[in-house]
Tab-separated table of C-alpha atoms in Angstrom:
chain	number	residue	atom	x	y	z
A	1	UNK	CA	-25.743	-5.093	-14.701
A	2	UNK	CA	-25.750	-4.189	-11.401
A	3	UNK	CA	-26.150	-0.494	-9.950
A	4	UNK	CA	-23.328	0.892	-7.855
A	5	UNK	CA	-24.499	4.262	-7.610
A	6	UNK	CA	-23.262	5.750	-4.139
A	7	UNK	CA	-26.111	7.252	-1.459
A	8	UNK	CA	-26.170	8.089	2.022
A	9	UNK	CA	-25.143	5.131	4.152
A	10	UNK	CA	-25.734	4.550	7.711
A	11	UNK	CA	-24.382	1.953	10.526
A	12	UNK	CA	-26.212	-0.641	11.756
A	13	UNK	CA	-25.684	0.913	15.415
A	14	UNK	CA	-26.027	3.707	16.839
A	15	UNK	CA	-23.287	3.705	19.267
A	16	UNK	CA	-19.373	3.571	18.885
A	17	UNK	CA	-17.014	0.762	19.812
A	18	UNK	CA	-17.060	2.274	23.413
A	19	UNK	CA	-20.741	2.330	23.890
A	20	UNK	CA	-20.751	6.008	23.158
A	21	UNK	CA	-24.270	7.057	21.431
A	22	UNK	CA	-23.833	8.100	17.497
A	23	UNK	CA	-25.813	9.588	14.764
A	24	UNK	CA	-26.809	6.850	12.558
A	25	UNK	CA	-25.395	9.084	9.116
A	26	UNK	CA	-21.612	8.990	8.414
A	27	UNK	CA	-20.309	12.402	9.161
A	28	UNK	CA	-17.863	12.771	6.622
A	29	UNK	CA	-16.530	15.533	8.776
A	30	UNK	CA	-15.716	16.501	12.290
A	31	UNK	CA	-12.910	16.757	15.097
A	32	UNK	CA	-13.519	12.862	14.953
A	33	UNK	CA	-13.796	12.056	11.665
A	34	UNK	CA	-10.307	13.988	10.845
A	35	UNK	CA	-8.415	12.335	13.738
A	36	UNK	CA	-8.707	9.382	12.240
A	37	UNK	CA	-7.341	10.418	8.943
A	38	UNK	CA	-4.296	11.380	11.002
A	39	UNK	CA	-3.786	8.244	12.668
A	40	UNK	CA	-4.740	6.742	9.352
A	41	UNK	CA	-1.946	8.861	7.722
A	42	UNK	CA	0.438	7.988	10.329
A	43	UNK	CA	-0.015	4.335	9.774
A	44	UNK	CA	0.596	4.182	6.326
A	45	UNK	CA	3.929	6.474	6.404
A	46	UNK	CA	5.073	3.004	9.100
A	47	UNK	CA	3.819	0.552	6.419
A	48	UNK	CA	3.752	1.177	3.211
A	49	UNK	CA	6.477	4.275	4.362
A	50	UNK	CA	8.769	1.793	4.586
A	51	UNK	CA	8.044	-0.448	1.923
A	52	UNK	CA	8.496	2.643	-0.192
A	53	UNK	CA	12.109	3.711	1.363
A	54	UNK	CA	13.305	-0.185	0.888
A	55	UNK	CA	15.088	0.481	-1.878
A	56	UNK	CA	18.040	1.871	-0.698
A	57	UNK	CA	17.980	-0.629	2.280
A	58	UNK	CA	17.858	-3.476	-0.320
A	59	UNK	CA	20.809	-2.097	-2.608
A	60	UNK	CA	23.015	-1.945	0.742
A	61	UNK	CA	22.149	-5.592	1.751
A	62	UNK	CA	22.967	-6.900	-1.666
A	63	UNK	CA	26.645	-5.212	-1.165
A	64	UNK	CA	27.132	-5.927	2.357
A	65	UNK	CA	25.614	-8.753	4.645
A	66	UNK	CA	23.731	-10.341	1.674
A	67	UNK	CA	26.237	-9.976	-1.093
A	68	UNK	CA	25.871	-13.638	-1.740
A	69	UNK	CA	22.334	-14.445	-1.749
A	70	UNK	CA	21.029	-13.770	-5.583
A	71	UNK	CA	19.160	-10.629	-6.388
A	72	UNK	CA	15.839	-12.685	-6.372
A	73	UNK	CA	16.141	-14.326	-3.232
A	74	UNK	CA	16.427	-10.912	-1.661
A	75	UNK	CA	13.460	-9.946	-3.345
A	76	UNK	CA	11.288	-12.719	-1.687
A	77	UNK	CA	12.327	-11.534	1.416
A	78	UNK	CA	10.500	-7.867	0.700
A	79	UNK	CA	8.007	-9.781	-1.582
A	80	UNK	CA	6.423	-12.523	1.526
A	81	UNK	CA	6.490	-9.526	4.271
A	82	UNK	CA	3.731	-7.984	1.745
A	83	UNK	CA	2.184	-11.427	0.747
A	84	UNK	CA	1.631	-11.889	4.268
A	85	UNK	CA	0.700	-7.423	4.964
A	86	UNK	CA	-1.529	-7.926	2.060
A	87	UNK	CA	-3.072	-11.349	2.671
A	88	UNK	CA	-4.256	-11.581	6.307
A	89	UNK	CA	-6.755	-8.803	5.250
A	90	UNK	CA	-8.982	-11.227	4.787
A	91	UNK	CA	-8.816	-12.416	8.502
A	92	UNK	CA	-8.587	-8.742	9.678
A	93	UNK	CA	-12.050	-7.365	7.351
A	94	UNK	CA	-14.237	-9.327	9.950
A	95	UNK	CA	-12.493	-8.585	13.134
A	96	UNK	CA	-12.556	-4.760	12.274
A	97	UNK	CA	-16.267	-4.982	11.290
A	98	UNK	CA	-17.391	-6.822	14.375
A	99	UNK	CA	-14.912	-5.375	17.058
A	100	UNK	CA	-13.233	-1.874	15.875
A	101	UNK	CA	-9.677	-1.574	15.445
A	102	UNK	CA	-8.018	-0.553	18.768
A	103	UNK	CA	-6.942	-4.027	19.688
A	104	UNK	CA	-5.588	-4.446	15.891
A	105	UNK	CA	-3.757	-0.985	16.126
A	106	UNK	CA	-2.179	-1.698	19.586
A	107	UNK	CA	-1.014	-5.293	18.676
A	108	UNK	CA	0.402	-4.151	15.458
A	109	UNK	CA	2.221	-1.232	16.722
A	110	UNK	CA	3.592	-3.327	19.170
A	111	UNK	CA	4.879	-6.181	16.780
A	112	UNK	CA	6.026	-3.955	14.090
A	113	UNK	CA	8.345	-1.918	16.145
A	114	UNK	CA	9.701	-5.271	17.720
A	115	UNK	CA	10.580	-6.199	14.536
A	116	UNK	CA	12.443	-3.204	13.440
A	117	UNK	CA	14.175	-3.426	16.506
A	118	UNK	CA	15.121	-6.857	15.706
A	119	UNK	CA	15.784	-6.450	12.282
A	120	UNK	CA	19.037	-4.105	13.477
A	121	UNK	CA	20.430	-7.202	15.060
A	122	UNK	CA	20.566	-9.270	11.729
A	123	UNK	CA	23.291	-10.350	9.602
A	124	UNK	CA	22.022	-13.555	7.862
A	125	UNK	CA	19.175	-13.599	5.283
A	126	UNK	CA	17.012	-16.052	7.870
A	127	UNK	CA	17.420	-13.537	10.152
A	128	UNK	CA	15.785	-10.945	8.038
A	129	UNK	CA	12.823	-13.404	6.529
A	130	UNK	CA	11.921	-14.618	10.333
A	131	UNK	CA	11.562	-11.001	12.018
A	132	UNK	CA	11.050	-8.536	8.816
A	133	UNK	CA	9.002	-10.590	6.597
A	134	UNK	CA	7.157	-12.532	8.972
A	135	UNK	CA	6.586	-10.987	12.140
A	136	UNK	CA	6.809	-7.270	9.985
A	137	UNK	CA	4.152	-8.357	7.633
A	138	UNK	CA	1.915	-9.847	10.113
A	139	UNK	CA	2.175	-6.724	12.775
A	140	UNK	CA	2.100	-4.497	9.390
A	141	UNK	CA	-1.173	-6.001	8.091
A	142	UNK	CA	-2.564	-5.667	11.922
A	143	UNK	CA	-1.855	-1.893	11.458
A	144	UNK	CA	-2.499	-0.994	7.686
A	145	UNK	CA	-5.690	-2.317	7.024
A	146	UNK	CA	-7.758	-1.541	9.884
A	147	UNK	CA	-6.549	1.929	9.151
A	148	UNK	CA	-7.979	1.995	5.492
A	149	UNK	CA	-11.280	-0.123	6.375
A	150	UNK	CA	-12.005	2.579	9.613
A	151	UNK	CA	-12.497	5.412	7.205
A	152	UNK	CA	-15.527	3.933	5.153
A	153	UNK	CA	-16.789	4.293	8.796
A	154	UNK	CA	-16.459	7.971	8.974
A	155	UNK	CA	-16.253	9.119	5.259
A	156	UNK	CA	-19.125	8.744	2.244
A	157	UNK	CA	-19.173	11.843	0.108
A	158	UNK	CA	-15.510	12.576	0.935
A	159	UNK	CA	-13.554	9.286	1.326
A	160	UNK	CA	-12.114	9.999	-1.682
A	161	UNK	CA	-10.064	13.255	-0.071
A	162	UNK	CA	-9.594	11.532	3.305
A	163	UNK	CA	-8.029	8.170	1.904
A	164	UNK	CA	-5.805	10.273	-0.579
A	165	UNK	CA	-5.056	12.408	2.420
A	166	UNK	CA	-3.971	9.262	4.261
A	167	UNK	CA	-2.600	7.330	1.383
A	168	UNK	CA	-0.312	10.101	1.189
A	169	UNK	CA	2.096	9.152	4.075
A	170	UNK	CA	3.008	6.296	1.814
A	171	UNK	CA	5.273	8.936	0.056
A	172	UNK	CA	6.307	10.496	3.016
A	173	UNK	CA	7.390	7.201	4.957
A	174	UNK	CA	9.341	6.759	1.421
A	175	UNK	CA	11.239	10.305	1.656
A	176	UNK	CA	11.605	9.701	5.487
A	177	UNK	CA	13.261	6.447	5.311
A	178	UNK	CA	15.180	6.893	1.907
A	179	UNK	CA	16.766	9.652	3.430
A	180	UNK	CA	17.181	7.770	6.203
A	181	UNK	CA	18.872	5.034	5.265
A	182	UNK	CA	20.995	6.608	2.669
A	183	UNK	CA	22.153	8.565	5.692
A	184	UNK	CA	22.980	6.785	8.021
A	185	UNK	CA	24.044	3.696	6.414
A	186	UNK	CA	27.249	5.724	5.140
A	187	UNK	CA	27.963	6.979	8.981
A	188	UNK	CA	26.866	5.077	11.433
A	189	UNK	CA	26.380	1.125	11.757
A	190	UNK	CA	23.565	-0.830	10.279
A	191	UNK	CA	21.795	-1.908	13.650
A	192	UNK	CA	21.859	2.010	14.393
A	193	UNK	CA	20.838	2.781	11.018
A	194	UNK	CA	17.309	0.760	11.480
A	195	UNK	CA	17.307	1.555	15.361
A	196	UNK	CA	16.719	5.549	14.136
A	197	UNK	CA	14.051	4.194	11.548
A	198	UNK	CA	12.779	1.804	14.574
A	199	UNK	CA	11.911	4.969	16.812
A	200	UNK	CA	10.038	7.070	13.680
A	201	UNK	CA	7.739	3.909	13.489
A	202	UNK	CA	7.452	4.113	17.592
A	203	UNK	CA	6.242	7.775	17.230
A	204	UNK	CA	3.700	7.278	14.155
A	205	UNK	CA	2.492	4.412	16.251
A	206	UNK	CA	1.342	6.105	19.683
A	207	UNK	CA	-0.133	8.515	16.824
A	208	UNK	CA	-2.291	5.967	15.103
A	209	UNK	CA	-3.140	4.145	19.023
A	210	UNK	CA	-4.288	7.572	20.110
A	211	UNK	CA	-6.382	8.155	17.470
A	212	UNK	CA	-7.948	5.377	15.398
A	213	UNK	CA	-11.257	4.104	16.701
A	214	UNK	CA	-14.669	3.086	15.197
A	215	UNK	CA	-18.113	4.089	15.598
A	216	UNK	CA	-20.143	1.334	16.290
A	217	UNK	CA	-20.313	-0.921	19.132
A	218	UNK	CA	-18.021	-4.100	19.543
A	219	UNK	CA	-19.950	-7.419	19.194
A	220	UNK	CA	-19.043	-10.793	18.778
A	221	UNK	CA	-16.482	-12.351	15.873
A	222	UNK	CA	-18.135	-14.348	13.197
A	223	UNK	CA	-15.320	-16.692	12.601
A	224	UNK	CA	-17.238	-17.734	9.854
A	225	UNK	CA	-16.951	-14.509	7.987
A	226	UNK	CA	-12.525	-14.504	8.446
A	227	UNK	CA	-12.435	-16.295	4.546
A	228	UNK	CA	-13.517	-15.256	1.391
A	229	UNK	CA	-16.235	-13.105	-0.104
A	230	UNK	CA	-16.419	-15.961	-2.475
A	231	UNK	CA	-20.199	-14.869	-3.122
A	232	UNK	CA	-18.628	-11.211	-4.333
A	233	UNK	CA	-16.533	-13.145	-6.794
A	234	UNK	CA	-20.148	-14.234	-9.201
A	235	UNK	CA	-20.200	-10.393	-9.610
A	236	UNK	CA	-18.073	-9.313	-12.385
A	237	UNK	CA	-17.608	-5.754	-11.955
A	238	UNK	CA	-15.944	-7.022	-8.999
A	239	UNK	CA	-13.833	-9.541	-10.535
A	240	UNK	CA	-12.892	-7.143	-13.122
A	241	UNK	CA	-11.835	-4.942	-10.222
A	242	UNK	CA	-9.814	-7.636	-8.353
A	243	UNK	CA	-8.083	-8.473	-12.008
A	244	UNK	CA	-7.306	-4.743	-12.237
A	245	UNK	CA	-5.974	-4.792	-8.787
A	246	UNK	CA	-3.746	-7.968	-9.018
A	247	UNK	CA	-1.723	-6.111	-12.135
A	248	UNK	CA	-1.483	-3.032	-10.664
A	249	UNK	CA	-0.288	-4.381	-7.626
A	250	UNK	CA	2.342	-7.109	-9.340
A	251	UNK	CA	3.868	-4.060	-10.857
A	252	UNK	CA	4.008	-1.212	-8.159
A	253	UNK	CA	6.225	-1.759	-5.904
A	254	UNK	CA	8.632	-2.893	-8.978
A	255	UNK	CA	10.130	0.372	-9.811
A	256	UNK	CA	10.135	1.595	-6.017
A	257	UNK	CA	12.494	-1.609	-5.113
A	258	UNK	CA	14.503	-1.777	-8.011
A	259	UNK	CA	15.358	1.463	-9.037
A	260	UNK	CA	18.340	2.319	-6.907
A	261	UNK	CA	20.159	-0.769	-8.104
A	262	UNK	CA	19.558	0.136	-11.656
A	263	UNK	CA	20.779	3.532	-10.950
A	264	UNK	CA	23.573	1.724	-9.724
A	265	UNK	CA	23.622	-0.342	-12.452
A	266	UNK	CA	24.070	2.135	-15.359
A	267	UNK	CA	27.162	3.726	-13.540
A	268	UNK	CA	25.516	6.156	-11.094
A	269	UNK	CA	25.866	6.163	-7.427
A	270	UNK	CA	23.872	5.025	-4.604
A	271	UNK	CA	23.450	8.800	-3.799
A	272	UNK	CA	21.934	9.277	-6.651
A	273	UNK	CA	19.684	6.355	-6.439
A	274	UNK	CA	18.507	7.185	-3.432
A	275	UNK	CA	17.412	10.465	-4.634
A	276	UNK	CA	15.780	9.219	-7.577
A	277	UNK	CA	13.290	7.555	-4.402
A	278	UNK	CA	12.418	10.608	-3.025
A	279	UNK	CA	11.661	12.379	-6.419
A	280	UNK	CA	9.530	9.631	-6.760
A	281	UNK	CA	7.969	9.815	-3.349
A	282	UNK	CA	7.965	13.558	-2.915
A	283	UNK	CA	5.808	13.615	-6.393
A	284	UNK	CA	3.697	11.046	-5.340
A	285	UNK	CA	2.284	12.953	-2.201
A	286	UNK	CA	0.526	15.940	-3.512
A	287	UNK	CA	-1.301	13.449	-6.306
A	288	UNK	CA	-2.387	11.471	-3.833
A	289	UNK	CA	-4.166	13.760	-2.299
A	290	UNK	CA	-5.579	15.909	-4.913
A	291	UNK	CA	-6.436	12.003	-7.001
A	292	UNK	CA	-8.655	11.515	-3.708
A	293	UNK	CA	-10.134	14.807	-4.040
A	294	UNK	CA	-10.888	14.396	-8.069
A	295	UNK	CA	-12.022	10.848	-7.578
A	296	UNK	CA	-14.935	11.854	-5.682
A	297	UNK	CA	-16.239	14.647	-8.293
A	298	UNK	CA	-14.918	12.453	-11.207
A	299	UNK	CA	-15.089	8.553	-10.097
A	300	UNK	CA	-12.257	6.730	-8.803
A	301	UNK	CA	-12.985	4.081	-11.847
A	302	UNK	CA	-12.189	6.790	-14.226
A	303	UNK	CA	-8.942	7.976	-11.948
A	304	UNK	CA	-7.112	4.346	-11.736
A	305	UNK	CA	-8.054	3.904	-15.505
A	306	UNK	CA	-6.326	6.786	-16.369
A	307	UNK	CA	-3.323	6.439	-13.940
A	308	UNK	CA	-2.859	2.774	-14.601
A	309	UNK	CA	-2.548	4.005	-18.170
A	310	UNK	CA	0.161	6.558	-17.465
A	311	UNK	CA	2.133	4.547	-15.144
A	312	UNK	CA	2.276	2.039	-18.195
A	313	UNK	CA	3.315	4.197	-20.804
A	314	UNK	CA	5.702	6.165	-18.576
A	315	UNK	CA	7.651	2.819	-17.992
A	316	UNK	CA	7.878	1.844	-21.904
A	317	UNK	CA	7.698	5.417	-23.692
A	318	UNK	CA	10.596	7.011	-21.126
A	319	UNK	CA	12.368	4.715	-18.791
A	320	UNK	CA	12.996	2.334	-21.529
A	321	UNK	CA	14.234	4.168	-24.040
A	322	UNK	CA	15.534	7.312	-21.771
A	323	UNK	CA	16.686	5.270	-18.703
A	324	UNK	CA	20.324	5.555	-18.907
A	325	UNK	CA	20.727	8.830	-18.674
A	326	UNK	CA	20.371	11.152	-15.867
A	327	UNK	CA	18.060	13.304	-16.884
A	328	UNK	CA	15.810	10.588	-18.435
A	329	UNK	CA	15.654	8.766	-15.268
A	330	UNK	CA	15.397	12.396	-12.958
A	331	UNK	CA	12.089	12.503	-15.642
A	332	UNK	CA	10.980	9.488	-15.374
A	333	UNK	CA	11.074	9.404	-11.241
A	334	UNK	CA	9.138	12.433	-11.149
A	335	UNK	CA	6.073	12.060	-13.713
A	336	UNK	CA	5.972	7.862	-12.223
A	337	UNK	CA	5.806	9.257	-8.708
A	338	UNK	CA	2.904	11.680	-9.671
A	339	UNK	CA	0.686	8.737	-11.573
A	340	UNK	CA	1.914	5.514	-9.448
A	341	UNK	CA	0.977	7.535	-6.129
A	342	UNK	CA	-2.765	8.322	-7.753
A	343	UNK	CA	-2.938	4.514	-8.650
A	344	UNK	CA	-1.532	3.588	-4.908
A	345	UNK	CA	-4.441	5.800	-3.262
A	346	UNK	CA	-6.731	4.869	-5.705
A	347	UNK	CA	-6.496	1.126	-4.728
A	348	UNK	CA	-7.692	2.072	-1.456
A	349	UNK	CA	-10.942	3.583	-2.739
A	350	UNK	CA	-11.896	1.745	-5.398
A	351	UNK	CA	-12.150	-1.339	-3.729
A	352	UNK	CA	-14.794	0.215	-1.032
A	353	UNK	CA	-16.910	1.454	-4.478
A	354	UNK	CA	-18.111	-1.739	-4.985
A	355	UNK	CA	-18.554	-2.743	-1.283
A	356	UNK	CA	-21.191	-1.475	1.481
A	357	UNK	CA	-20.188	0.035	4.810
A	358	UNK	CA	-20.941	-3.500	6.340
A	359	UNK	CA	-19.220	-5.587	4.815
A	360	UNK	CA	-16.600	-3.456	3.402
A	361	UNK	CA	-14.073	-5.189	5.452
A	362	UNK	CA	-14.573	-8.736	3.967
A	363	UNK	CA	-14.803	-7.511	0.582
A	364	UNK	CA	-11.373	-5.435	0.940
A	365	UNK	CA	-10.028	-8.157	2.739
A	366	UNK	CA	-10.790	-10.846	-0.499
A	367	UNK	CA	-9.595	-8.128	-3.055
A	368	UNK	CA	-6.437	-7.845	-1.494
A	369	UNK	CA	-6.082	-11.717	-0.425
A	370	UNK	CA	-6.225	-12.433	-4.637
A	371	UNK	CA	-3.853	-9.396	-4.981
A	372	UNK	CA	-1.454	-10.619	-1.794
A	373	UNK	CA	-0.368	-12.785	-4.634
A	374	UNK	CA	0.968	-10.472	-6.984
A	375	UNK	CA	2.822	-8.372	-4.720
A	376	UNK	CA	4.159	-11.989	-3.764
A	377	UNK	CA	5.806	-12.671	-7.129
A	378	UNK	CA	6.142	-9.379	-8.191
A	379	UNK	CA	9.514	-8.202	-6.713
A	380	UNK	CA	11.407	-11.956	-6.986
A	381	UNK	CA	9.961	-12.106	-10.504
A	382	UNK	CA	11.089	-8.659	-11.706
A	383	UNK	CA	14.775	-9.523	-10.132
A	384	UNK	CA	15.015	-12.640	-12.113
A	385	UNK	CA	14.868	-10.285	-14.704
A	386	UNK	CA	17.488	-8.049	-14.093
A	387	UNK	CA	19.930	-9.611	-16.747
A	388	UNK	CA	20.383	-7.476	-19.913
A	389	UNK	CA	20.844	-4.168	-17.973
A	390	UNK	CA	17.334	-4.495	-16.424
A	391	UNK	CA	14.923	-4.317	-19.475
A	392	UNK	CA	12.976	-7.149	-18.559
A	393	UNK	CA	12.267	-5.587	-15.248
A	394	UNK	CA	10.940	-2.491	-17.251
A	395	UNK	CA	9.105	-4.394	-19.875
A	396	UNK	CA	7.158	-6.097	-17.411
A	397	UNK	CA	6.275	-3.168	-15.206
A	398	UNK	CA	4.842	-1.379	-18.605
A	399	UNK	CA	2.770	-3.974	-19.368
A	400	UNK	CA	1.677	-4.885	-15.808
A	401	UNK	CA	0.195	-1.783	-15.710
A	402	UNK	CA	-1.411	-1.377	-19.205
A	403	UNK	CA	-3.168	-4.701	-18.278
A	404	UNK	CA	-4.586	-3.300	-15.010
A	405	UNK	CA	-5.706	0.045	-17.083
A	406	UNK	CA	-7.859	-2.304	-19.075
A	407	UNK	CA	-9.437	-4.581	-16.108
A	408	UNK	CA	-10.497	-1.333	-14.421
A	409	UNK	CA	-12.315	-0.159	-17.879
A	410	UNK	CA	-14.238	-3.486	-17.758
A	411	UNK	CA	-15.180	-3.336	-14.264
A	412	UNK	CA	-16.736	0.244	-14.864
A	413	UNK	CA	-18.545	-1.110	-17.734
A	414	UNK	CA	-20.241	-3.728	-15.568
A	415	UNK	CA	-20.955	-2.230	-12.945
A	416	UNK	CA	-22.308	1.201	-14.181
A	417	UNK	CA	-22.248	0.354	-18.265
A	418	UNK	CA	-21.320	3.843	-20.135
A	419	UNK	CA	-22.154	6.254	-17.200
A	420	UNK	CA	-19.524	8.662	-17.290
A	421	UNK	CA	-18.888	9.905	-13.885
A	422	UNK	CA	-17.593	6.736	-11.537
């Protein structure tokens, strides 16, 4: 069994991606250190921001411009823009680790917005796989995960708080753009609709450029190290981890993309829907935060085991049986946003636990090229199940989550055994 106790770690240089001279401890603190929590924050509100607010943008495609492509093949179109977001982290780990992320940041921004832009121009589902799921998830990818892997550079003792802190602009890029789209999509056209959302992603972005940076000195790209941690994959606590992950992550964005239409579904109105989203997202931020501030006092093990749990029962013990009424969905939206946002933050931190500040990049990037698959199948999977009023879509994301609960209690055991706090 291998020890994964946390201590002090230092960089292997003493001097920043500009040359700039360092102290050789992470600060976990500081004018610095904060910034890039903001630009951090800002990144994820244009990433997985909009990822959370594409529910209501789905539901109005399926009526309008894509009313004849089936419910599935509109989820692949979500599902391969985060196969590919989710998957290139394993190209990305090295490139951060060796060269910083400014180039990363700037190239993203740049491609992301383009394809926002672009995406108001579309009308046929090609359209929308070539410049949303493609380009998107490649620029995406180029700005979320340099974003996450930056802060093991800056943060020890409190990376839990500053990822939650960050994590949290996932739920406020969902209440941004829900609102957004519900909006506008009822009063002005659709290419204006996803221009406005175009420019919100233009301002986060000159955020995260201005801020994000690392602290130690650029060297040169071991293309040798852009593939697989295969060598992290003998350890088991890790593989436990990545098995936790891959549930977790076939089953999260479920609910988020699908829950307008059932809204719809069971005789409420898009309105509605769309508020159900920012219940979900507006409950999510505050846990995300305070789960990053608990998880470093308690163990982030301990908090996904506990909020995979929740988010499981939650989807089986009151969207099932409660679902089709309003107040049992109103519920359900509110206490799913509070334990699915810990689980979402959570991600972010655990994988780091089992990883050290040198080659945390790598090792996030192999987690979350396994898990790239799940979040693949995940959405066109649950929307092949939306016959029968949608109960295979909320059977699955139960027991999705259940199954990630246990992974994570396995990986604790191997990695620390019966310690309590991890």
């Amino acid at each position: 069994m291998k020890d994964y106790n946390c201590t002090t770690r230092t960089l292997d240089s003493d001097f920043d991606e500009f040359g700039e001279k360092i102290e050789g401890n992470i600060p976990d603190g500081g004018l610095m250190a904060w910034l890039q929590v903001l630009g951090s924050w800002t990144a994820i509100i244009m990433t997985f921001g909009i990822s959370s607010g594409s529910g209501v943008l789905m539901q109005w495609l399926m009526k309008n411009y894509l009313k004849d492509v089936s419910t599935s093949r509109i989820g692949w179109m979500f599902s391969v823009q985060l196969f590919i977001f989710y998957i290139l982290g394993v190209a990305l780990g090295p490139i951060v680790d060796a060269m910083g992320v400014r180039l990363l940041i700037t190239v993203g921004s740049i491609g992301w917005v383009a394809a926002i832009f672009i995406m108001s121009a579309c009308t046929k589902y090609y359209q929308f796989v070539l410049c949303f799921s493609i380009l998107g998830g490649i620029s995406s990818s180029m700005l979320f995960n340099p974003s996450i892997t930056v802060l093991t550079h800056w943060f020890n003792n409190r990376r839990g708080l500053a990822i939650g802190i960050a994590a949290s602009g996932s739920g406020v890029g969902g209440i941004i753009f829900t609102q957004m789209y519900d909006h506008l999509l009822e009063r002005v056209s659709f290419g204006w609709s996803v221009r406005a959302v175009a420019f919100v992603v233009l301002f986060c972005a000159c955020v995260s450029c201005l801020t994000l940076r690392s602290r130690h000195k650029a060297t040169k790209i071991n293309w040798s190290d852009a593939k697989p941690d295969f060598k992290a994959l003998t350890e088991p606590a890790f593989v436990f981890m990545v098995m936790g992950l891959f549930f977790v992550e076939w089953g999260i964005f479920v609910p988020m993309q699908y829950i307008v239409s059932y809204a719809v579904d069971q005789g409420f109105s898009r309105n509605f829907g769309s508020n159900l989203i920012a219940y979900l997202s507006t409950a999510s931020i505050i846990t995300r935060i305070i789960t990053g501030y608990l998880s470093d006092i308690i163990g982030s093990f301990n908090m996904m085991i506990g909020a995979s749990l929740l988010s499981g029962i939650l989807c089986l013990a009151v969207w099932l049986p409660a679902g089709k009424t309003e107040a049992g969905l109103v519920t359900f939206c509110v206490l799913f946003g509070i334990t699915s946002g810990a689980v979402i933050s959570l991600t972010l931190i655990t994988v780091p636990q089992l990883a050290k500040v040198k080659n945390a990049g790598r090792r996030y990037g192999t987690a979350y090229m396994i898990a790239s698959f799940a979040v693949l199948t995940g959405i066109p999977l649950a929307g092949a199940l939306t016959d029968h009023h949608y109960l295979g879509v909320v059977v699955f994301s139960g027991c999705v989550y259940l199954a990630g609960a246990a992974s994570f209690f396995v990986s604790k055991y191997f990695a620390v055994g019966w310690k309590l706090v991890f």
